[in-house]
Structure formats: structure tokens, C-alpha cells
Short mmCIF file of C-alpha atoms in Angstrom, two decimals:
data_model
loop_
_atom_site.label_atom_id
_atom_site.label_comp_id
_atom_site.label_asym_id
_atom_site.label_seq_id
_atom_site.Cartn_x
_atom_site.Cartn_y
_atom_site.Cartn_z
CA ARG A 1 149.83 228.85 121.35
CA ARG A 2 148.27 232.29 121.76
CA LEU A 3 151.68 233.91 121.62
CA LEU A 4 152.61 231.91 118.52
CA LYS A 5 149.60 233.47 116.76
CA HIS A 6 150.72 237.02 117.59
CA HIS A 7 152.05 239.11 114.71
CA ARG A 8 155.32 239.66 116.57
CA VAL A 9 156.17 235.98 116.12
CA LYS A 10 157.80 237.13 112.89
CA ASN A 11 160.60 238.60 115.03
CA PHE A 12 161.28 235.18 116.54
CA LEU A 13 161.18 233.49 113.13
CA SER A 14 163.57 236.00 111.58
CA SER A 15 165.98 235.70 114.49
CA PHE A 16 165.83 231.91 114.75
CA THR A 17 166.14 231.21 111.02
CA GLY A 18 168.98 233.71 110.83
CA GLN A 19 170.86 231.81 113.54
CA TRP A 20 169.92 228.23 112.59
CA LEU A 21 170.18 228.50 108.80
CA ASP A 22 172.98 231.11 108.76
CA LEU A 23 170.89 233.62 106.82
CA ARG A 24 172.70 236.37 108.72
CA VAL A 25 175.81 235.86 106.60
CA LEU A 26 174.03 236.71 103.35
CA LYS A 27 174.57 240.43 103.81
CA ASP A 28 178.31 239.84 103.52
CA ILE A 29 178.15 237.72 100.33
CA MET A 30 178.13 239.23 96.85
CA PRO A 31 177.90 236.71 93.99
CA ASP A 32 180.56 236.80 91.29
CA SER A 33 179.33 239.10 88.51
CA ARG A 34 180.22 236.37 85.99
CA LEU A 35 177.63 234.15 87.68
CA ILE A 36 174.70 236.52 87.85
CA ASN A 37 173.67 240.17 87.96
CA TRP A 38 172.72 240.54 91.64
CA ASN A 39 171.37 243.33 93.84
CA GLU A 40 169.69 243.92 97.20
CA LYS A 41 166.22 243.07 95.86
CA ASP A 42 167.45 239.62 94.86
CA GLN A 43 168.85 239.06 98.34
CA ALA A 44 165.61 240.27 99.94
CA ALA A 45 163.60 237.82 97.80
CA ILE A 46 165.57 234.72 98.77
CA ILE A 47 165.46 235.61 102.47
CA ALA A 48 161.71 236.33 102.25
CA GLU A 49 161.12 232.94 100.63
CA THR A 50 162.70 231.11 103.57
CA GLU A 51 161.09 233.25 106.27
CA LEU A 52 157.59 233.02 104.73
CA PHE A 53 158.07 229.28 104.23
CA VAL A 54 159.02 228.67 107.87
CA ALA A 55 156.23 231.01 109.06
CA GLU A 56 153.62 228.92 107.26
CA ILE A 57 154.96 225.68 108.70
CA LEU A 58 154.56 227.20 112.15
CA ARG A 59 151.22 228.91 111.54
CA ARG A 60 149.54 225.84 110.06
CA ASN A 61 151.38 223.37 112.29
CA HIS A 62 152.66 221.46 109.26
CA SER A 63 154.63 218.30 109.91
CA ILE A 64 158.34 218.99 110.26
CA ASP A 65 159.09 216.86 107.18
CA THR A 66 157.66 219.87 105.30
CA PHE A 67 160.98 221.60 105.99
CA ILE A 68 162.64 218.92 103.85
CA ASP A 69 160.12 218.03 101.13
CA PRO A 70 157.26 220.53 100.85
CA SER A 71 154.51 220.98 98.27
CA PHE A 72 154.77 224.78 98.29
CA THR A 73 157.16 227.70 98.44
CA TYR A 74 157.07 231.49 98.05
CA LEU A 75 158.25 233.16 94.86
CA ASN A 76 158.52 236.45 93.10
CA LYS A 77 160.12 237.13 89.74
CA ARG A 78 163.59 237.28 91.29
CA ASN A 79 163.93 233.94 93.02
CA ALA A 80 161.72 232.24 90.41
CA ARG A 81 164.39 232.92 87.77
CA LEU A 82 166.97 231.14 89.93
CA TYR A 83 164.84 227.98 89.90
CA GLY A 84 163.86 228.25 86.23
CA ILE A 85 160.18 228.60 87.15
CA LYS A 86 157.92 230.73 84.97
CA PHE A 87 156.47 233.57 87.02
CA PRO A 88 154.72 236.90 86.30
CA ASN A 89 156.88 240.04 86.21
CA SER A 90 156.05 240.87 89.83
CA GLU A 91 158.03 241.68 92.96
CA LYS A 92 155.21 240.40 95.21
CA MET A 93 156.06 237.23 97.12
CA THR A 94 153.37 234.67 96.28
CA ARG A 95 152.65 231.19 97.61
CA VAL A 96 152.97 228.65 94.80
CA GLN A 97 152.53 224.89 94.60
CA ILE A 98 155.57 222.79 93.75
CA GLU A 99 156.01 219.08 93.22
CA ARG A 100 157.24 217.01 96.13
CA GLY A 101 160.43 215.08 95.63
CA GLY A 102 161.93 217.69 93.32
CA ARG A 103 165.26 219.46 93.27
CA HIS A 104 164.04 222.80 94.56
CA GLY A 105 161.88 223.54 97.56
CA GLY A 106 162.51 223.05 101.26
CA ILE A 107 165.60 224.12 103.14
CA LEU A 108 167.79 221.78 101.08
CA GLY A 109 166.77 223.46 97.84
CA GLN A 110 166.29 227.15 98.62
CA SER A 111 168.63 229.75 97.22
CA SER A 112 169.14 231.43 100.59
CA ILE A 113 170.65 228.30 102.15
CA MET A 114 172.71 227.41 99.08
CA MET A 115 174.13 230.93 99.02
CA ALA A 116 174.79 231.00 102.78
CA THR A 117 176.79 227.76 102.47
CA ALA A 118 178.93 229.02 99.59
CA ASN A 119 181.10 232.10 99.13
CA GLY A 120 179.54 233.79 96.13
CA VAL A 121 182.22 232.50 93.76
CA ASP A 122 182.33 228.71 93.99
CA THR A 123 181.04 225.82 96.08
CA GLN A 124 182.91 223.54 98.47
CA PRO A 125 181.32 220.18 99.34
CA VAL A 126 183.26 220.05 102.61
CA LEU A 127 181.75 223.31 103.87
CA ARG A 128 178.23 222.31 102.88
CA GLY A 129 178.76 218.85 104.36
CA VAL A 130 179.89 220.29 107.69
CA TRP A 131 176.89 222.66 107.63
CA LEU A 132 174.47 219.78 106.97
CA LEU A 133 175.92 217.69 109.79
CA GLU A 134 175.65 220.61 112.20
CA ASN A 135 172.24 222.01 111.23
CA ILE A 136 170.22 219.22 109.61
CA LEU A 137 171.67 215.84 110.57
CA GLY A 138 172.62 216.78 114.15
CA ASP A 139 175.95 215.00 113.92
CA PRO A 140 178.63 217.73 113.99
CA VAL A 141 182.28 216.94 113.40
CA PRO A 142 185.08 218.25 115.61
CA GLU A 143 187.52 220.88 114.45
CA PRO A 144 190.35 219.32 112.41
CA PRO A 145 193.58 218.72 114.35
CA PRO A 146 196.04 221.62 114.05
CA ASP A 147 198.60 219.43 112.27
CA VAL A 148 196.16 218.46 109.48
CA PRO A 149 196.46 220.85 106.54
CA ALA A 150 193.48 222.25 104.63
CA VAL A 151 192.40 220.12 101.69
CA GLU A 152 195.80 219.59 100.14
CA PRO A 153 198.25 217.03 101.42
CA ASP A 154 199.83 216.18 98.01
CA THR A 155 196.85 216.79 95.75
CA ARG A 156 198.97 217.29 92.65
CA GLY A 157 197.29 216.11 89.49
CA ALA A 158 193.73 216.43 90.83
CA LYS A 159 191.42 217.72 88.09
CA SER A 160 188.18 218.03 90.04
CA ILE A 161 187.02 218.70 93.59
CA ARG A 162 186.14 215.00 93.93
CA GLU A 163 189.64 213.92 92.87
CA LEU A 164 191.17 216.52 95.17
CA LEU A 165 189.20 215.22 98.15
CA LYS A 166 190.00 211.63 97.26
CA LYS A 167 193.71 212.45 97.45
CA HIS A 168 193.16 214.40 100.66
CA ASN A 169 191.29 211.47 102.21
CA SER A 170 194.17 209.11 101.52
CA ASP A 171 195.64 210.66 104.67
CA SER A 172 194.29 208.52 107.53
CA ASN A 173 194.07 211.63 109.73
CA CYS A 174 191.51 213.05 107.31
CA SER A 175 189.52 210.07 106.04
CA SER A 176 187.50 209.24 109.17
CA CYS A 177 185.76 212.62 109.32
CA HIS A 178 185.47 213.02 105.56
CA LYS A 179 183.56 209.73 105.28
CA LYS A 180 180.87 211.53 107.26
CA ILE A 181 181.25 215.01 105.73
CA ASP A 182 181.65 214.43 102.01
CA PRO A 183 178.56 212.37 100.98
CA PRO A 184 175.92 214.88 102.16
CA GLY A 185 178.10 217.77 100.99
CA PHE A 186 178.39 216.36 97.48
CA ALA A 187 174.61 215.79 97.41
CA LEU A 188 174.19 219.58 97.21
CA GLU A 189 176.91 220.06 94.60
CA ASN A 190 174.45 220.50 91.71
CA PHE A 191 173.49 223.84 93.29
CA ASP A 192 175.79 226.68 92.27
CA PRO A 193 176.76 229.51 94.69
CA VAL A 194 173.35 231.20 94.26
CA GLY A 195 171.21 228.06 94.28
CA ARG A 196 170.75 227.47 90.56
CA TRP A 197 170.83 223.89 89.32
CA ARG A 198 173.84 222.96 87.21
CA ASP A 199 174.97 219.77 85.52
CA HIS A 200 178.48 221.06 84.72
CA TYR A 201 181.00 223.26 86.48
CA PRO A 202 181.49 226.56 84.66
CA VAL A 203 184.65 227.48 82.81
CA TYR A 204 185.20 231.14 81.93
CA GLN A 205 187.17 232.07 78.84
CA LYS A 206 187.95 235.47 77.44
CA VAL A 207 186.83 235.78 73.83
CA GLY A 208 187.82 239.16 72.48
CA GLU A 209 186.55 241.73 74.95
CA LYS A 210 183.98 239.40 76.47
CA VAL A 211 184.18 236.66 79.10
CA VAL A 212 182.23 233.61 77.92
CA ARG A 213 180.93 230.84 80.16
CA LYS A 214 181.31 227.28 78.90
CA ASP A 215 180.52 223.89 80.38
CA GLY A 216 183.44 222.30 82.19
CA LEU A 217 183.57 218.97 84.01
CA PRO A 218 180.23 217.32 84.82
CA VAL A 219 178.99 217.58 88.40
CA ASP A 220 179.07 214.27 90.26
CA SER A 221 176.85 214.60 93.34
CA SER A 222 176.73 210.92 94.27
CA GLY A 223 177.91 209.45 97.55
CA THR A 224 177.27 206.86 100.23
CA MET A 225 176.19 207.76 103.75
CA ARG A 226 177.89 206.04 106.67
CA ASP A 227 174.92 203.69 107.11
CA GLY A 228 175.33 202.49 103.51
CA THR A 229 172.55 204.59 101.94
CA ARG A 230 173.55 205.59 98.42
CA LEU A 231 172.75 209.12 97.28
CA LYS A 232 172.48 210.15 93.64
CA ASP A 233 171.82 213.82 94.36
CA VAL A 234 169.83 216.11 96.66
CA THR A 235 166.53 214.35 95.91
CA ASP A 236 167.91 211.18 97.48
CA LEU A 237 169.17 213.15 100.49
CA LYS A 238 165.67 214.60 100.95
CA ARG A 239 164.14 211.14 100.73
CA TYR A 240 166.65 209.80 103.24
CA LEU A 241 165.73 212.51 105.76
CA VAL A 242 161.97 212.08 105.31
CA GLU A 243 162.32 208.31 105.81
CA ASN A 244 164.46 208.94 108.91
CA ILE A 245 162.66 212.06 110.09
CA ASP A 246 163.67 211.70 113.74
CA ILE A 247 167.27 212.50 112.71
CA PHE A 248 166.13 215.92 111.55
CA GLY A 249 163.50 216.25 114.29
CA LYS A 250 166.10 215.78 117.04
CA CYS A 251 168.44 218.30 115.40
CA LEU A 252 165.67 220.88 114.97
CA ALA A 253 164.49 220.38 118.56
CA GLU A 254 168.03 220.89 119.85
CA LYS A 255 168.50 224.06 117.78
CA LEU A 256 165.22 225.45 119.14
CA LEU A 257 166.07 224.65 122.76
CA VAL A 258 169.59 226.05 122.51
CA TYR A 259 168.08 229.21 120.99
CA ALA A 260 165.45 229.39 123.75
CA THR A 261 167.82 228.84 126.69
CA GLY A 262 170.94 230.51 125.30
CA ARG A 263 173.24 227.63 126.27
CA ASP A 264 174.42 224.18 125.22
CA LEU A 265 172.42 221.21 126.46
CA SER A 266 173.49 218.63 129.02
CA TYR A 267 173.44 214.90 128.36
CA ALA A 268 170.25 214.52 130.45
CA GLU A 269 168.57 217.19 128.35
CA THR A 270 169.47 215.45 125.10
CA VAL A 271 167.85 212.30 126.48
CA GLU A 272 164.73 214.35 127.28
CA LEU A 273 164.78 215.65 123.71
CA ASP A 274 164.63 212.09 122.37
CA ARG A 275 161.45 211.53 124.36
CA ILE A 276 159.92 214.83 123.21
CA VAL A 277 160.70 214.17 119.55
CA GLU A 278 159.08 210.72 119.75
CA GLN A 279 155.97 212.07 121.49
CA VAL A 280 155.54 214.87 118.96
CA ARG A 281 155.98 212.43 116.07
CA MET A 282 153.25 210.21 117.49
CA LYS A 283 150.92 213.25 117.47
CA GLY A 284 151.63 214.11 113.83
CA ASN A 285 155.04 215.80 114.07
CA GLY A 286 153.66 219.35 113.86
CA PHE A 287 156.19 222.17 114.11
CA GLN A 288 153.96 224.18 116.45
CA ASP A 289 153.44 221.10 118.60
CA LEU A 290 157.22 220.67 118.84
CA ILE A 291 157.71 224.24 120.07
CA VAL A 292 154.94 223.85 122.66
CA ALA A 293 156.45 220.57 123.89
CA LEU A 294 159.86 222.24 124.26
CA VAL A 295 158.38 225.17 126.20
CA LEU A 296 156.68 222.70 128.54
CA SER A 297 159.88 220.69 129.00
CA GLU A 298 161.78 220.66 132.29
CA SER A 299 164.83 222.07 130.52
CA PHE A 300 162.99 225.21 129.46
CA ARG A 301 160.81 225.70 132.56
CA THR A 302 163.37 225.12 135.30
CA LYS A 303 166.91 225.65 133.98
#
């Protein structure tokens, strides 16, 4: 706990969040200029929001459900404009209160994560779904078989990404995994490639010398999880995770222990993680408590 209070803990937080949340890829992504005018200061702001957010959860030993549905975030004028939040014309990152249960806030509503799980041009529910299963839900899917094509076994006539995936999933080789991938992936579909909320997909048309953005098809972010839980959008996905917090807690604990030991975990170690996650939850589910419990675990101390 003394070490976790040291100022150099920021090095750990930057390294861990970069690995866990894929923030390291942001340096290689440049948003489409038709989407937004973007520069290095914008990128720095969205990364700072996530790092300051995680640092507070650790410093104050907030419950780990704060990662999912917090009452605060960190803003400056740059990331505030992405969320449509009024903010002074200032570059200083400032802690601000936000409403729980909303669209933005937490790692399922921050621009850095939405941008890291897109390509700067468009969004793909499959990619975001795979990312969620790997990094939030702790239920990764295997690599697709080599004889299964990318999303297009006879997708002729598909007008939207949902129709395209529906045609793709008619192939029995694809449907079993996509039943797990697509619902959480679609839950994030209201976020565009830089994390702004949208109700319609954009359509770009050239009018004279200018390219004009118009509303295209409406975004449908609904879906049904494998356990039957229906999701309307990301707010329902957040609620689902808070109500089933051990799903996220186990995934976070595994990511921390893999980071700490530098290797994949054995079956016996995953069983030990279940016990640790339950014990930490009984004590209040603090993030700092979880790290301490992992450091005291047999896996970390002896292997």
C-alpha cells in the first residue's frame, strides 16, 4: 500500500492501461478529416482522461464498479466537446461530476476506448464485441477457422452492418461465435470512431466543392446476451455489468495478474482468482484492495 501511494505509480498505471485497454494503438490512428478536425492535443486529452480516471479509482480505493458506471470523469475543452458537455475554454484536465447510468463516463463510454476499438474511419461491432469479450467480460472467442471468410459469405443485398452480419451468421460455422460477439459489440455502436454519440450513420455527399455530412440509416444498438438479457444500448450493458460485477472483477483480476507475472495463468490459478474476487467483493470491492490481494496471492508470491 505504501508503494501504491508513491508518485511513480503513474508509470504502472500508464503501462497497465495501455496494455489492458489498448491505449497504445491510439498513436497509430488518425480520425477521418470528414469526421473531425483532430490533432495531438486531442489525443493527449482522451488518454489523460482515462489515466486520471483509473488513477483516482486506485488512489481512493473506489469500488471496481466505478470503472463501469462512475459519478465523475476528467475533462478539458477538447474531450468535453466530444461528449457535448459545456466546459470552459481551458486545456487543463479537471475532475467533473457526471450522472451515473448515462451514455458517457467509465471505460465503456470514454473516447480513448471507443477510438482504440475503431479505425478512425468507421466502426465494426464485431471488433468491439471481440474486444469487450477479451477485456471486460473475460470470455474471449477463439480465432475463426481458416476456412471461414471475413464477414461476407454471400452478403449481397445487405444495406446495413446489422443486415450484413445477419447474412454472415446464416453460416452455421459463424453463428455460434457471433451469438456471443455481436450483442455487446452492437451495444457500443452509438459511439462513432472518436467516441461521439450518434443516432444515425453518416453519409457524405459532395455538394459543389464541399463534402456535406447527412444522416443515413439509424443506428440500432440493441441485442440479446447469451443469458437472455436484452440490451437497448450501452446504458443497459453498463447496468448488466454492475449487476453482475464479478464477471468484470474476474476479468480485471486476471488482466492484472497476467500483467504482474508476464505469463498466462494455469487452471489452478484461475480457481484462486475466483476466491480472491469473492473475498475482495465482500470487503467492498475496492480496486486497491484487489491489487493487494493479488500481490499476496500464491500465484504472485511463488510462481
